XYZ file of C-alpha atoms in Angstrom:
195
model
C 135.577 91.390 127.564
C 133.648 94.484 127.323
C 133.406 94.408 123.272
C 133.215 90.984 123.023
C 129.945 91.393 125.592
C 128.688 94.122 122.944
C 129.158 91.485 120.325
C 126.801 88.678 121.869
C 124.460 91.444 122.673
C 124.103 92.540 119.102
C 124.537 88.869 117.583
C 121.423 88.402 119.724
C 119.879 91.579 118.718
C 120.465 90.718 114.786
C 118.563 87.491 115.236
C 115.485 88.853 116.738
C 115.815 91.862 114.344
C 114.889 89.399 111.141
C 112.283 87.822 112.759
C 110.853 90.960 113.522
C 111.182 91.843 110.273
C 109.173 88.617 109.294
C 106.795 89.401 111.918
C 106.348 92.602 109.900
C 105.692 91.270 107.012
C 103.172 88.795 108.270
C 101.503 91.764 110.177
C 101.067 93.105 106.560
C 99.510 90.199 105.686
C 97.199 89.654 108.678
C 96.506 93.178 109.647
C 93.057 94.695 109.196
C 93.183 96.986 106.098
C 92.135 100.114 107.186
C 89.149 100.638 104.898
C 87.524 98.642 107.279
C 86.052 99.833 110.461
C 89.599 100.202 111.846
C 88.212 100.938 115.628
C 90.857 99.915 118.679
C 88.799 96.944 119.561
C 90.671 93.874 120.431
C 87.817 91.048 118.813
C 87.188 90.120 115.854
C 83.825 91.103 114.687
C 84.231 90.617 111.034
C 80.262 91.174 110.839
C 80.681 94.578 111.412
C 84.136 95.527 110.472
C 84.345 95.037 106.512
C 81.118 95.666 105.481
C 80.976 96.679 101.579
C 77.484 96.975 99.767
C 76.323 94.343 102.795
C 78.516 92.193 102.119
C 81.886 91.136 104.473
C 85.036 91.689 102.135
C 88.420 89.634 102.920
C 90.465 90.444 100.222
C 93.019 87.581 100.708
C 89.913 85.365 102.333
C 92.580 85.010 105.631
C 90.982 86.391 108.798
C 91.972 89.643 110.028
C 94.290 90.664 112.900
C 92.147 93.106 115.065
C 93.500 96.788 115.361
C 93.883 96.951 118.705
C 96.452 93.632 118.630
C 97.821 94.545 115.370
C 99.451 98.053 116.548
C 100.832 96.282 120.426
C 102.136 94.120 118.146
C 103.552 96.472 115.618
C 104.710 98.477 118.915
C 106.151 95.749 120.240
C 107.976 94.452 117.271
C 109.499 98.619 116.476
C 111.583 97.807 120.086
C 113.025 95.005 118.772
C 114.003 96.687 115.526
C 114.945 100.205 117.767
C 117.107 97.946 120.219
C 119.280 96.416 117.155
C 120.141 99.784 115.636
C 120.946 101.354 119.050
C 122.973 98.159 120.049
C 124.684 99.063 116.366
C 125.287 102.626 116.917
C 126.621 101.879 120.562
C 129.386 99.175 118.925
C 130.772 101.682 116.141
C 130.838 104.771 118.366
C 132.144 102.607 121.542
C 134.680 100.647 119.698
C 135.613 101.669 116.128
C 135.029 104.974 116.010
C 137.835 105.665 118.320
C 140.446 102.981 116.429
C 143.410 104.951 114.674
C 142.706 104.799 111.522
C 138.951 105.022 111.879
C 137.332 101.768 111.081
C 133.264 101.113 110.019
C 131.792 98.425 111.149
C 128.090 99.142 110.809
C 127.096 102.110 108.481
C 126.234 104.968 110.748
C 124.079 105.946 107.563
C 122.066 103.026 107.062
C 121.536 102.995 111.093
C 120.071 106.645 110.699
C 118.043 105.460 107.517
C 116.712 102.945 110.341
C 115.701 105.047 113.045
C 114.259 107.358 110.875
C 111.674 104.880 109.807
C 110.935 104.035 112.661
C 110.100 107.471 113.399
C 108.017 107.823 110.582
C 106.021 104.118 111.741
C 106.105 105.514 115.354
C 104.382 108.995 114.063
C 102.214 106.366 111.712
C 100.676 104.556 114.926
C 100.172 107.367 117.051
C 97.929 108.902 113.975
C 96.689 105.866 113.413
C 95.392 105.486 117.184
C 94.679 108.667 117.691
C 92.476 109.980 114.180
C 92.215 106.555 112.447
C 92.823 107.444 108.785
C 91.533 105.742 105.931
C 95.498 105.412 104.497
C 98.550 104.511 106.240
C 102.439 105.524 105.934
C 103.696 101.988 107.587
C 104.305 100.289 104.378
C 106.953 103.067 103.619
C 108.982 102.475 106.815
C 108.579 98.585 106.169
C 109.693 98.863 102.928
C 112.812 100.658 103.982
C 113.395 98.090 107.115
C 113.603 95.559 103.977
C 116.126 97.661 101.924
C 118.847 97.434 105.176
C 118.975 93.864 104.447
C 122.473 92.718 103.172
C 121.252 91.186 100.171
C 118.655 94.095 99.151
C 122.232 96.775 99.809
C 124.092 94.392 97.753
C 121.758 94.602 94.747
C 121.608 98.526 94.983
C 125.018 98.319 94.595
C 124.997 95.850 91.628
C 122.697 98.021 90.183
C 124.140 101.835 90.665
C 127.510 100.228 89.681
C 125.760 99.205 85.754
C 123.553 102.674 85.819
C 125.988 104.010 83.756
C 126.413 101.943 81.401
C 122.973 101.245 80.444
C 121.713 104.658 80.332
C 124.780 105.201 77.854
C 123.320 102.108 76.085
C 120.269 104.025 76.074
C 121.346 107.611 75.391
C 122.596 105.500 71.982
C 119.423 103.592 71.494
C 117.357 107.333 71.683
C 119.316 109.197 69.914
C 119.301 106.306 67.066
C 115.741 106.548 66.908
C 115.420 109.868 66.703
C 117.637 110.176 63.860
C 116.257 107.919 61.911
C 112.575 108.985 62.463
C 114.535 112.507 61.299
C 115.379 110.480 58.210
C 112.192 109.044 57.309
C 110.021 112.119 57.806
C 113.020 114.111 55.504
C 112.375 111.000 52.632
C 108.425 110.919 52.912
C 107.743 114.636 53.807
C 106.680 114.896 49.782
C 104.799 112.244 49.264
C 101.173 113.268 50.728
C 102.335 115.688 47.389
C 102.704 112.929 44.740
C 105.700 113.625 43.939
C-alpha cells in the first residue's frame, strides 16, 4: 500500500513536471530579456524598460513578462520540477534499491543531472535578484531539464550507439582526401617548371 501510495504520488508529480517544463519554455518566450531594464518591478512599463536608440525594442513583438513575476514564477515552477526528482529518488532508494538483485527504476544519474540544474537555475535567480546581470545561466539548466525527457535520452542513445561507425566512415573519407591531395601535389609539383 505504501509503494503503491509512492506510485500515485510520483504519477502525479510526472504530470505536473511536463507542464512545468512547458511553463519553462513559455517563460523563455515571455520573459523580459535582460538587456532591458531588468529591475524587480512587478508592471509592465515597456516605455521605460527596452529603450534602444529611443526607441522600445520587442524582439518577438509579444509583450514582456515583468521580472519581478517572471522569477516567482520561475521559483515556483523549480518546486515542481525539485518535488518530481525527490519523489524519484525517494521510490528507487525506498523500494528498489533494497530488492535482491538490485533493480533501477529511475536513473539515480539522470536524477542528480536534475538537481544539479536546478542548482545552477537556483544560484542563476538569486544573482539575478540580487546583482541583475546583463547575461543569464537559466537557459543552460533549461536546456538540460529538456535532455531528461524520454524521447531526447532515447535519441542520445540512437546517436552514441552510430558514433562509431560514422567517425570510422569519416576517418576513411579524411584519410582518402588526404591521400589523394598527396597525389596530386606529387603529379603537378613540376609543372609551375614547364616541364
Amino acid at each position: 500500500p505504501e509503494a503503491r501510495e509512492a506510485q500515485f504520488q510520483f504519477v502525479w508529480a510526472e504530470v505536473s513536471y511536463k507542464r512545468a517544463l512547458l511553463g519553462l519554455v513559455l517563460l523563455t518566450i515571455f520573459e523580459t530579456p535582460t538587456w532591458c531594464d531588468s529591475a524587480l518591478d512587478f508592471g509592465n512599463q515597456l516605455d521605460e524598460r527596452c529603450l534602444i536608440e529611443g526607441r522600445v525594442i520587442m524582439t518577438s513583438g509579444i509583450p514582456y513578462l515583468p521580472p519581478g513575476w517572471a522569477l516567482v514564477l520561475e521559483v515556483f515552477l523549480m518546486l515542481i520540477l525539485l518535488r518530481k526528482f525527490i519523489l524519484e529518488w525517494q521510490v528507487q532508494v525506498r523500494y528498489f534499491d533494497s530488492l535482491v538483485p538490485r533493480q533501477e527504476y529511475f536513473n539515480k544519474n539522470q536524477i542528480r543531472f536534475g538537481l544539479a540544474m536546478l542548482v545552477l537555475e537556483a544560484f542563476d535567480v538569486v544573482m539575478f535578484a540580487l546583482l541583475r546581470p546583463r547575461f543569464r545561466l537559466a537557459f543552460i539548466a533549461r536546456s538540460g531539464y529538456l535532455c531528461l525527457l524520454p524521447a531526447v535520452t532515447t535519441l542520445a542513445r540512437c546517436v552514441l550507439a552510430c558514433l562509431w561507425e560514422m567517425i570510422s566512415v569519416a576517418v576513411f573519407l579524411v584519410g582518402t582526401v588526404v591521400f589523394f591531395a598527396w597525389i596530386a601535389v606529387t603529379i603537378f609539383k613540376d609543372l609551375d617548371h614547364g616541364t
